[in-house]
Short mmCIF file of C-alpha atoms and ligand atoms in Angstrom, two decimals:
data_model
loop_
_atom_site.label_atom_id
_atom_site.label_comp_id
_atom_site.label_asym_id
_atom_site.label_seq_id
_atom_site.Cartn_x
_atom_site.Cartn_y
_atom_site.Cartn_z
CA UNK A 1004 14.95 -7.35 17.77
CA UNK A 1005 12.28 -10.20 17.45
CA UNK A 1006 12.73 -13.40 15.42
CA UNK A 1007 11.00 -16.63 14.76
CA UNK A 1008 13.91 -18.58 15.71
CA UNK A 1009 17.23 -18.50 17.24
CA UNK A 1010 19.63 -20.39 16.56
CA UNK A 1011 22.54 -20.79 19.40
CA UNK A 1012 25.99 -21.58 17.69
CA UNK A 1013 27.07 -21.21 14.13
CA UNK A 1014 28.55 -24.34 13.68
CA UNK A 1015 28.01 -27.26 11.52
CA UNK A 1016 24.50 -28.04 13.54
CA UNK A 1017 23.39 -24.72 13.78
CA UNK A 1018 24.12 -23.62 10.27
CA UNK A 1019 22.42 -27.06 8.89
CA UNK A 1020 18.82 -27.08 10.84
CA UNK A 1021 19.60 -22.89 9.53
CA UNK A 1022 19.08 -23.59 6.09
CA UNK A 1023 15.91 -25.72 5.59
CA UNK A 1024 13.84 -23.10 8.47
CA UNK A 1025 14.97 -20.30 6.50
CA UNK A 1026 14.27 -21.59 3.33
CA UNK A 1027 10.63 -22.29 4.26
CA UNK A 1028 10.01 -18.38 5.29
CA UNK A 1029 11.00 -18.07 8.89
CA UNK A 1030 13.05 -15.04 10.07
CA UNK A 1031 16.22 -16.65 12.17
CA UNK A 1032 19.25 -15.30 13.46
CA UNK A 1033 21.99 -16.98 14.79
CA UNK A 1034 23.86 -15.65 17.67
CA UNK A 1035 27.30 -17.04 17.90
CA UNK A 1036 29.79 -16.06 20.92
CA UNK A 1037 33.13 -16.23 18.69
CA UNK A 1038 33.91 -13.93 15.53
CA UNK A 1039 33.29 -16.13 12.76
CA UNK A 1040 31.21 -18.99 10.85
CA UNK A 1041 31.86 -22.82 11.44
CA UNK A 1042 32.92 -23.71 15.34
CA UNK A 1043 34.89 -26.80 15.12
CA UNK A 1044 35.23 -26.11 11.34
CA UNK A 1045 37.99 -24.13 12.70
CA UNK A 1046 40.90 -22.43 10.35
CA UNK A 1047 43.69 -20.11 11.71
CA UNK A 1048 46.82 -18.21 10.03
CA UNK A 1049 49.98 -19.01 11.36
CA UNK A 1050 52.90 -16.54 10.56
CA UNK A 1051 50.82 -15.75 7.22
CA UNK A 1052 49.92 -19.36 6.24
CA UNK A 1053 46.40 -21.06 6.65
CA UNK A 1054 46.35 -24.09 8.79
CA UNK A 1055 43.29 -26.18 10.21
CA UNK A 1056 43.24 -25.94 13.66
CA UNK A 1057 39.61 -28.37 14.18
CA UNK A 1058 38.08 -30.17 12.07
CA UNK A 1059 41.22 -32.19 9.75
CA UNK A 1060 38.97 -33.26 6.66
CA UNK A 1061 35.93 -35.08 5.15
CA UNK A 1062 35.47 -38.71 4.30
CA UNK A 1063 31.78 -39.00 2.03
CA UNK A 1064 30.65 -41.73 4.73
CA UNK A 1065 27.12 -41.38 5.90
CA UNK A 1066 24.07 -40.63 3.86
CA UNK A 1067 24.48 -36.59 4.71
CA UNK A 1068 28.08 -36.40 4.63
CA UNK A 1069 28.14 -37.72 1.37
CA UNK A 1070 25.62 -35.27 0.09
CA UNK A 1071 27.35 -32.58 1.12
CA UNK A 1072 31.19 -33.29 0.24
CA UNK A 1073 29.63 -34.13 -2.95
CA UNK A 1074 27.72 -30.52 -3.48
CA UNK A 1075 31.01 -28.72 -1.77
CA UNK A 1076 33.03 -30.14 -4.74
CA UNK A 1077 30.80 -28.92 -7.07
CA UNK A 1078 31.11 -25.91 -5.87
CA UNK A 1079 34.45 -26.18 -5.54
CA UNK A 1080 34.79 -25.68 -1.70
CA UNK A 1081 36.54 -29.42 -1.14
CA UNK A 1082 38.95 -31.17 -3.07
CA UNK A 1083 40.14 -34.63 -2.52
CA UNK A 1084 43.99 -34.60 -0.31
CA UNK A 1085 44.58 -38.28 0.01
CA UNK A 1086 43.69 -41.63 -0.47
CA UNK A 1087 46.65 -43.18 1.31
CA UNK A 1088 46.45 -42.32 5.19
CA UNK A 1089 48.61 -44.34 7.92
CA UNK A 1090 48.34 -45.40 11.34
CA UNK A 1091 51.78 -45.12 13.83
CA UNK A 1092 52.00 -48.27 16.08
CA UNK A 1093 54.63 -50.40 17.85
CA UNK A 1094 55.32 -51.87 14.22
CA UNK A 1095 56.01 -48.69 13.12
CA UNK A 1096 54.29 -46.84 10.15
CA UNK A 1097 51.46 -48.66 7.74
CA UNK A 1098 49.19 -47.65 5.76
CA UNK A 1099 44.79 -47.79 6.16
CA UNK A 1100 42.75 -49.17 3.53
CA UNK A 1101 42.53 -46.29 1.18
CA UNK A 1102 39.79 -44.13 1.32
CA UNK A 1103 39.43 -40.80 0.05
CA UNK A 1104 40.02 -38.00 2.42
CA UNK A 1105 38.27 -34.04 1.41
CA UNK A 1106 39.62 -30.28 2.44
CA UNK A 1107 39.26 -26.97 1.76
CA UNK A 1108 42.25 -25.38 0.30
CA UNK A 1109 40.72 -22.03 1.71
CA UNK A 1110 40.46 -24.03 5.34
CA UNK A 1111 37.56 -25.88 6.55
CA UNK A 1112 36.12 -23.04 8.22
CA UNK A 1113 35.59 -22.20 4.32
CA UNK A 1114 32.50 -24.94 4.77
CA UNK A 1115 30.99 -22.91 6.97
CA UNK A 1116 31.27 -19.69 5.01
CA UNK A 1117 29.78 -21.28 1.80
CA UNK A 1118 26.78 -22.71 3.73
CA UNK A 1119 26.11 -19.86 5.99
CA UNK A 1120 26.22 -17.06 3.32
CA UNK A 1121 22.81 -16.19 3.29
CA UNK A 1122 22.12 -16.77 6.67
CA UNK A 1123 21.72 -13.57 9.09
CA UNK A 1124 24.45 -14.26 12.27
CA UNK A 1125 25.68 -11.48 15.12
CA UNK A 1126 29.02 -12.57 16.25
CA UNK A 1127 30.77 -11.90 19.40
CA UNK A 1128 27.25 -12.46 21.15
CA UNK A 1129 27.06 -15.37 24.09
CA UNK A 1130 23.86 -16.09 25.05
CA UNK A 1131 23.51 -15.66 28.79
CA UNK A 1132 20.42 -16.31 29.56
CA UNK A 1133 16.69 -17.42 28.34
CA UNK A 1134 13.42 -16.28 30.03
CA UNK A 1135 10.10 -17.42 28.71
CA UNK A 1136 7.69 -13.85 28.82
CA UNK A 1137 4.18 -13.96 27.97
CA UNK A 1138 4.10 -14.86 24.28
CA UNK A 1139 7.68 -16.01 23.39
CA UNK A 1140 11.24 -15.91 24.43
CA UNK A 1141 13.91 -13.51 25.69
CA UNK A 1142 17.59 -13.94 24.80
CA UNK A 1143 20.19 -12.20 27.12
CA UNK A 1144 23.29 -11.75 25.29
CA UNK A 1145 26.69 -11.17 26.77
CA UNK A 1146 29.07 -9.21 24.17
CA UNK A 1147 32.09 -11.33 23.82
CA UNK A 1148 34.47 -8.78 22.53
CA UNK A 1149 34.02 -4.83 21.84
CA UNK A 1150 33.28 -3.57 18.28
CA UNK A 1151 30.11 -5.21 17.60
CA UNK A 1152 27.67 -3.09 17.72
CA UNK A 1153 24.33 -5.85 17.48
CA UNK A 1154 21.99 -5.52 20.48
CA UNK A 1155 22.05 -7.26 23.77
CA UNK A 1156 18.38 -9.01 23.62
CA UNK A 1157 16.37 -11.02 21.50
CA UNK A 1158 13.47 -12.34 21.22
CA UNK A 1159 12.33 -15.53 19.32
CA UNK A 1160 9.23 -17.90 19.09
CA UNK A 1161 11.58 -20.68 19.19
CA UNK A 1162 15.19 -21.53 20.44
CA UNK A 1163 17.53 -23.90 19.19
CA UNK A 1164 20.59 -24.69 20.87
CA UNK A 1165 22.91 -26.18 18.42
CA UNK A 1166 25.89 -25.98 21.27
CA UNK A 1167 27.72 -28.97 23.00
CA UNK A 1168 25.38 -30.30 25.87
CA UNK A 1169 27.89 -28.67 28.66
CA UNK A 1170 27.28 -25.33 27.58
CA UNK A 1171 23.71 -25.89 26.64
CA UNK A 1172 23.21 -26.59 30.48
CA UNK A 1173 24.80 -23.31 31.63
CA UNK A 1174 22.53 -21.97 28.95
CA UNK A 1175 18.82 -23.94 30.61
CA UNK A 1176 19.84 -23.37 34.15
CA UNK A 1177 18.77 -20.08 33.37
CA UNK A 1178 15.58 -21.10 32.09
CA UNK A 1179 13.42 -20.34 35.43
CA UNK A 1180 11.44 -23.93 35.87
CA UNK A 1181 13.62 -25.49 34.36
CA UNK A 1182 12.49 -29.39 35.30
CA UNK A 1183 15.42 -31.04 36.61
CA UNK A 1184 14.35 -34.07 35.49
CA UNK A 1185 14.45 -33.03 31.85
CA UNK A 1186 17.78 -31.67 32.13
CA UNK A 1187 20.02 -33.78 34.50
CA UNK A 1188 19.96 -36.97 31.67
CA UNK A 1189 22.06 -34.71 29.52
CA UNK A 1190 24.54 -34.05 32.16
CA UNK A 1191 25.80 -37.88 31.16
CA UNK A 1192 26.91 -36.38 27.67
CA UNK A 1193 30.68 -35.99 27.58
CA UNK A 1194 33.63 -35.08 25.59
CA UNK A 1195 36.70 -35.20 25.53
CA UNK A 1196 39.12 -32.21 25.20
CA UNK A 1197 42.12 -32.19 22.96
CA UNK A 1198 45.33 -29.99 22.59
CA UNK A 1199 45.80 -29.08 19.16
CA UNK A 1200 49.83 -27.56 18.07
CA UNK A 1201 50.20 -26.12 15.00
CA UNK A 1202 53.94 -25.88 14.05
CA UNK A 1203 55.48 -24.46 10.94
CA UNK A 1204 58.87 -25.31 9.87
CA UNK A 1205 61.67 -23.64 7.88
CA UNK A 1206 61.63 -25.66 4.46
CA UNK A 1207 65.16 -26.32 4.33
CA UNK A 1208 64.90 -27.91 7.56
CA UNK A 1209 62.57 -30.66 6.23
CA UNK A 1210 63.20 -33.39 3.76
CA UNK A 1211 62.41 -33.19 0.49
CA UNK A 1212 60.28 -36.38 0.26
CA UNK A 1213 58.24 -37.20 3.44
CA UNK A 1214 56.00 -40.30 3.32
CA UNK A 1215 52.85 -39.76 5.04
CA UNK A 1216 50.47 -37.00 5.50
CA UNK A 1217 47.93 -37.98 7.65
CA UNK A 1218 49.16 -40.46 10.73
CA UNK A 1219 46.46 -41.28 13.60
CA UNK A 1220 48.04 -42.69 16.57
CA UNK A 1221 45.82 -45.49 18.43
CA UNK A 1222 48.06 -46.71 20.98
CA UNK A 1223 49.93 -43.93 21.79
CA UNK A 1224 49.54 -42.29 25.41
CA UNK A 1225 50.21 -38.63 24.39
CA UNK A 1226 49.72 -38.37 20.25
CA UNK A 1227 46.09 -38.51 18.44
CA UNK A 1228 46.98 -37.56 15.33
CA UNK A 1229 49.73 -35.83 13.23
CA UNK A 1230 49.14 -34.16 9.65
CA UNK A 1231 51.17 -32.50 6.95
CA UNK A 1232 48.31 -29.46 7.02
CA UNK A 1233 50.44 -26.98 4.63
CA UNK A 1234 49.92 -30.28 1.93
CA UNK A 1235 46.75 -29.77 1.70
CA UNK A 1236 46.96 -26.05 0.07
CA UNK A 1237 48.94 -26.70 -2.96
CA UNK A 1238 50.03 -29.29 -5.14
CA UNK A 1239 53.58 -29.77 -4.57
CA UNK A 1240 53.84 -32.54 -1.78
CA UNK A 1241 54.99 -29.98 0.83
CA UNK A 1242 52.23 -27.26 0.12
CA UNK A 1243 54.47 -24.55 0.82
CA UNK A 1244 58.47 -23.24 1.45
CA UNK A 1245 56.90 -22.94 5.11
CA UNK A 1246 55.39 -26.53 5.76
CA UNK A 1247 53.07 -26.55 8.47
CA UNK A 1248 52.12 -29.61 10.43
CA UNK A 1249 49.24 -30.28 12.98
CA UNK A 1250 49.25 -32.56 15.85
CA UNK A 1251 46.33 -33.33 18.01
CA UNK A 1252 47.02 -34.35 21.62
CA UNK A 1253 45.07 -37.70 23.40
CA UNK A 1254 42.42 -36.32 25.44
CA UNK A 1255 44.00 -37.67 28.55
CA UNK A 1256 46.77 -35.40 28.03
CA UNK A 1257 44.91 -32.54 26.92
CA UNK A 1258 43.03 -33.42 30.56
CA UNK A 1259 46.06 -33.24 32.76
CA UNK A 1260 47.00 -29.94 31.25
CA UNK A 1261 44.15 -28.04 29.76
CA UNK A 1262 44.24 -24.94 32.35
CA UNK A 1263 48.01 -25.06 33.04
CA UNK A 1264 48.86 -21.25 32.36
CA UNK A 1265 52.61 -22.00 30.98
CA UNK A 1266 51.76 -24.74 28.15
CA UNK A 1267 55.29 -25.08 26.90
CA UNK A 1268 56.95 -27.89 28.49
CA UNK A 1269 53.60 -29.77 26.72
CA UNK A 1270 54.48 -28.05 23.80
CA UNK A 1271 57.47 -29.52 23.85
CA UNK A 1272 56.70 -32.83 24.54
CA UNK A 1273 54.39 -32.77 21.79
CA UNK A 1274 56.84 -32.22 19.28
CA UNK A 1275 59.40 -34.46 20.94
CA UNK A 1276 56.88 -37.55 20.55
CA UNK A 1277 56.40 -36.57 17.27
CA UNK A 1278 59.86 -36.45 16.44
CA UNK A 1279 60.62 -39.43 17.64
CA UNK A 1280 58.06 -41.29 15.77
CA UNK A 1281 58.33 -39.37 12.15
CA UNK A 1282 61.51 -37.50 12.00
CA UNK A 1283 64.43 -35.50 14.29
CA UNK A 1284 63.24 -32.30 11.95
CA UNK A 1285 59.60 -32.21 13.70
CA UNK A 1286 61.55 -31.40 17.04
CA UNK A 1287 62.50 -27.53 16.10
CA UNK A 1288 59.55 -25.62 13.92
CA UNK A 1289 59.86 -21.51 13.49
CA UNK A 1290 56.82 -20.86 14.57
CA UNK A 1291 53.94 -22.20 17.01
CA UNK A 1292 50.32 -22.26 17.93
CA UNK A 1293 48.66 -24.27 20.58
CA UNK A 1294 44.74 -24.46 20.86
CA UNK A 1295 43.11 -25.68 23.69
CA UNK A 1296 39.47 -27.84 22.64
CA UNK A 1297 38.05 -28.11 26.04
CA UNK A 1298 34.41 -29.68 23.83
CA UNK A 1299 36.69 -31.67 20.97
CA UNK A 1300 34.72 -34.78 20.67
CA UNK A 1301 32.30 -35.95 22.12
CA UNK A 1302 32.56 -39.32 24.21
CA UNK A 1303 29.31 -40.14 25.82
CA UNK A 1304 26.91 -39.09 23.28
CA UNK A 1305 23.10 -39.03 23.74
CA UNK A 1306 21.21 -41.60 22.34
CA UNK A 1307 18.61 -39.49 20.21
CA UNK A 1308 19.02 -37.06 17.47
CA UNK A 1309 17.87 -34.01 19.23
CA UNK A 1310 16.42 -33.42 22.75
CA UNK A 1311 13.19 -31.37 22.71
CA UNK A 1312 12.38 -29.95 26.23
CA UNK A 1313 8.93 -29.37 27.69
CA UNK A 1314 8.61 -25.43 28.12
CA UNK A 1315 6.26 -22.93 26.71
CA UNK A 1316 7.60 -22.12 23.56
CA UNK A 1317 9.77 -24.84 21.23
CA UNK A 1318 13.23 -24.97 23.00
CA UNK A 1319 14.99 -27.97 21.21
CA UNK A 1320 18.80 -28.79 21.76
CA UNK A 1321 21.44 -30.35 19.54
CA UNK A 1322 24.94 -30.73 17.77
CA UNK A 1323 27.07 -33.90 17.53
CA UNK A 1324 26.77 -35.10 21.03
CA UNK A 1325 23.24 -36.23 19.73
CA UNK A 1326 22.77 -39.28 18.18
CA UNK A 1327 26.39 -40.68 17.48
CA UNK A 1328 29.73 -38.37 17.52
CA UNK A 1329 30.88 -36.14 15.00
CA UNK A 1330 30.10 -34.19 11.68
CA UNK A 1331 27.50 -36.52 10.46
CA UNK A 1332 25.81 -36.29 13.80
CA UNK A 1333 25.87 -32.84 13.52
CA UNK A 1334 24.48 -32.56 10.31
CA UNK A 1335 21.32 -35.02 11.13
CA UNK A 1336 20.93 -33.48 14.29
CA UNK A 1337 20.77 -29.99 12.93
CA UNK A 1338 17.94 -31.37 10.60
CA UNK A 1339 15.91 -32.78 13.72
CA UNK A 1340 16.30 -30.05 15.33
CA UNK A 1341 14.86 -27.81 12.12
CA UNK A 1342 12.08 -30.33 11.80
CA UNK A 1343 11.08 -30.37 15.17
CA UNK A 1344 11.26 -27.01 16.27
CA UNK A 1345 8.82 -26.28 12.49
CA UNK A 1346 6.39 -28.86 13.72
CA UNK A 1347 5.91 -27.00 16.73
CA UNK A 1348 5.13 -23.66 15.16
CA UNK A 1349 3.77 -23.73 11.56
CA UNK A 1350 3.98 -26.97 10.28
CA UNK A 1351 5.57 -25.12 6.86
CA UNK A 1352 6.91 -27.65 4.17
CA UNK A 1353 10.46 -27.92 4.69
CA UNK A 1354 12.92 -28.56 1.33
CA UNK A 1355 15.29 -31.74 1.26
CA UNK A 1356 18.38 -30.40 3.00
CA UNK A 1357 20.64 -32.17 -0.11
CA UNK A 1358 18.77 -28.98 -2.51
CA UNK A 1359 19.57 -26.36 0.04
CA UNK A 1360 23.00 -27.90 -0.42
CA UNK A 1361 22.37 -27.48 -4.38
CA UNK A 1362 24.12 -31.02 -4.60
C1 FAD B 1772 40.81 -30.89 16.68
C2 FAD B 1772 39.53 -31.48 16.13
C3 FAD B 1772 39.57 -32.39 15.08
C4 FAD B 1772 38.39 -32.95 14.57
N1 FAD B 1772 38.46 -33.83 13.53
C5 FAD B 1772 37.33 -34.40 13.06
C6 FAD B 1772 37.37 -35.32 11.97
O1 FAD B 1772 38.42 -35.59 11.40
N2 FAD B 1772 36.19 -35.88 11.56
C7 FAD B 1772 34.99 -35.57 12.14
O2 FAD B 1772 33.94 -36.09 11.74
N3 FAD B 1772 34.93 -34.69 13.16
C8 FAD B 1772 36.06 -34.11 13.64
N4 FAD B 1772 35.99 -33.21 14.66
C9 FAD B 1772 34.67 -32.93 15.26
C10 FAD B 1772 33.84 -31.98 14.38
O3 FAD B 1772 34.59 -30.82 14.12
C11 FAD B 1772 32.55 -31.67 15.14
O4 FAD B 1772 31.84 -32.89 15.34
C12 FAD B 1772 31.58 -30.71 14.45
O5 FAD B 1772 32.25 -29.64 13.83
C13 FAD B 1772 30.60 -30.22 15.52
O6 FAD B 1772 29.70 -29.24 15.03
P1 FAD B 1772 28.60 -28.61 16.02
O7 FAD B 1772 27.84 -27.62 15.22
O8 FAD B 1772 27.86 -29.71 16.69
O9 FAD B 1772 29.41 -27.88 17.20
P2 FAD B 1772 30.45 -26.66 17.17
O10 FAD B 1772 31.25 -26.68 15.92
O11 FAD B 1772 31.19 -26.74 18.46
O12 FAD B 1772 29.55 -25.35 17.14
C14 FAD B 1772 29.02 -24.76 18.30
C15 FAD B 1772 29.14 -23.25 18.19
O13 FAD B 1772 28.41 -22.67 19.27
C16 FAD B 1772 29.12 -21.55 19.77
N5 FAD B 1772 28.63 -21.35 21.15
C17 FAD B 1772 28.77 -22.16 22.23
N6 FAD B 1772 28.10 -21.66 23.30
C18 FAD B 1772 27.52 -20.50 22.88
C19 FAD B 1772 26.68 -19.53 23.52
N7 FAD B 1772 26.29 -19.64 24.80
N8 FAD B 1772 26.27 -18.45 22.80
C20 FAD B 1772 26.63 -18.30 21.48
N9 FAD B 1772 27.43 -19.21 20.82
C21 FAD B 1772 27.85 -20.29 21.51
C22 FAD B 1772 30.58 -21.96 19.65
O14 FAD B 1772 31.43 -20.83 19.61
C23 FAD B 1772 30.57 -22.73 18.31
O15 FAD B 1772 30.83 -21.88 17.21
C24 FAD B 1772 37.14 -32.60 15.15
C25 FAD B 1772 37.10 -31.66 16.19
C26 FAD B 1772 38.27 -31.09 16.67
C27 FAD B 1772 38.20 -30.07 17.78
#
């Protein structure tokens, strides 16, 4: 299979520099390792009932966030959940300025779908390896799971790697002449892990009126955040007879803990804090998922939006360890990467990401 570009990762980065390439006439392909669109943008069903397991919703701050939560409405992809968020601290519960907060009803993963419709992807691929040959490159794929059926090589004029920097250097030490001097730098790019529980409750176990829905947690040693996920499905202020609430772990935690085999007495602790902050009933759900983010968010970020390497065809890296942290990162990194990786080949006119978006 041979392809103008590659894009590593079908997440929010790889999906955004995507669109803009493609839309200018190059044949791409993105090869992504798991089984579905979106990464971080992560949705899972627990005992039959969607919950967001990654990313928890959008705010429109930023100049490309707010394009695209804006053309997602229109297309009916977010709605607004809340304006009213709170903070836990040792004063107890208060609320943050207000500011509205954007899901998916379908899950947030549902982003990913809508933007990466179009866009060719194999899934269950990991790339292994990339070797330079005489006029472009060779992917080496691993297969991730059986069933797919997509080849185990590419090759591309250009690679992007729209990854987190820690697995985009596994990725370049297989680049033979690699200069270590070009790649050690990003070895100072960081992030922090995170344990994410989903727990789902019987509803006549839980209050009829709770009073928040979205709780961060700045001072707290173990909690990150705590959300009332099944609310943001329907309109009654539960969501469902089965509410489902998410709570992120600190990173420190998630740290101590992320390759313990037996993860219930964290579990459990999990839910006790959360208990006894926000109610005795958070201490006994039905049912339970834990996730383990070992790449959650990044903490020592690179200062530039992408990081073009020197080899003999365009290998460019990014993702939202570039630049600043998070989605916005990710989506203005993507775009670098796009531009970059188009001035190196063609030079092809490249439409405004915000009408790919149709916003
Ligand atoms: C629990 C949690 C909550 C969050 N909450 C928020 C929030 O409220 N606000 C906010 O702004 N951000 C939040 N974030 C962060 C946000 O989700 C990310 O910043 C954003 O989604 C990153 O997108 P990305 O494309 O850079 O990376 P990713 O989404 O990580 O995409 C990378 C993709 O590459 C794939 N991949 C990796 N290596 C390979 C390989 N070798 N071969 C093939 N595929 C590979 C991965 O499977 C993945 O799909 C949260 C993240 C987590 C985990």
């Amino acid at each position: 299979m041979k392809t103008d570009i590659a894009i590593v990762g079908a997440g929010l980065a790889g999906l955004t520099a995507a669109l803009p390439l493609q839309a200018a006439g190059y044949s791409l392909l993105l090869l992504e390792k798991s089984r579905g669109l979106g990464g971080r943008l992560a949705s899972y069903r627990l005992n039959g009932v969607r919950c967001d397991r990654g990313l928890r919703y959008l705010t429109d701050e930023g100049r490309l966030l707010s394009g695209l939560v804006r053309s997602l409405r229109e297309r009916q992809v977010l709605r607004p959940w809340i304006t009213t968020s709170h903070r836990y601290t040792a004063e107890g519960l208060q609320q943050n300025p207000p500011q509205t907060h954007y899901v998916a009803p379908e899950g947030m993963s549902q982003i990913a779908k809508e933007l990466g419709r179009d866009v060719p992807v194999w899934f269950s691929r990991r790339v292994a390896a990339i070797t330079p040959q005489s006029h472009d490159w060779r992917l080496d794929l691993e297969a991730v799971v059986a069933g797919s059926d997509a080849p185990l090589e590419v090759t591309a004029r250009a690679v992007i790697l729209a990854i987190p920097a820690p697995q985009a250097l596994m990725v370049l030490a297989t680049v033979p002449g690699m200069d270590a001097d070009v790649i050690n730098p990003l070895q100072s790019v960081t992030y922090d892990p995170c344990l994410t529980l989903l727990a789902q409750y019987s509803g006549d176990r839980v209050p009829d009126r709770i009073p928040w829905k979205s709780v961060e947690f700045p001072d707290d040693p173990d909690l990150s955040w705590l959300g009332l996920d099944s609310s943001k499905r329907e309109s009654s202020s539960l969501g469902s007879d089965r509410p489902v609430v998410v709570i992120n772990s600190r990173a420190e935690l998630a740290r101590s803990h992320l390759d313990d085999r037996d993860l219930t007495p964290v579990i459990e602790h999990l839910l006790s804090q959360g208990a006894a902050r926000l109610g005795d009933w958070l201490q006994t759900p039905e049912h339970l998922h834990l996730h383990r983010w070992r790449y959650a968010i990044p903490a020592q970020v690179w200062p530039q939006d992408s990081v073009v390497l020197k080899t003999p065809f365009p290998l460019v890296c990014c993702g939202d360890w570039c630049g600043s942290r998070q989605v916005e990162t990710a989506l203005r990194s993507g775009l670098a990467a796009a531009s970059s990786v188009n001035y190196q080949l063609d030079h092809r006119s490249l439409a405004p990401i915000h009408s790919l978006w149709g916003g």
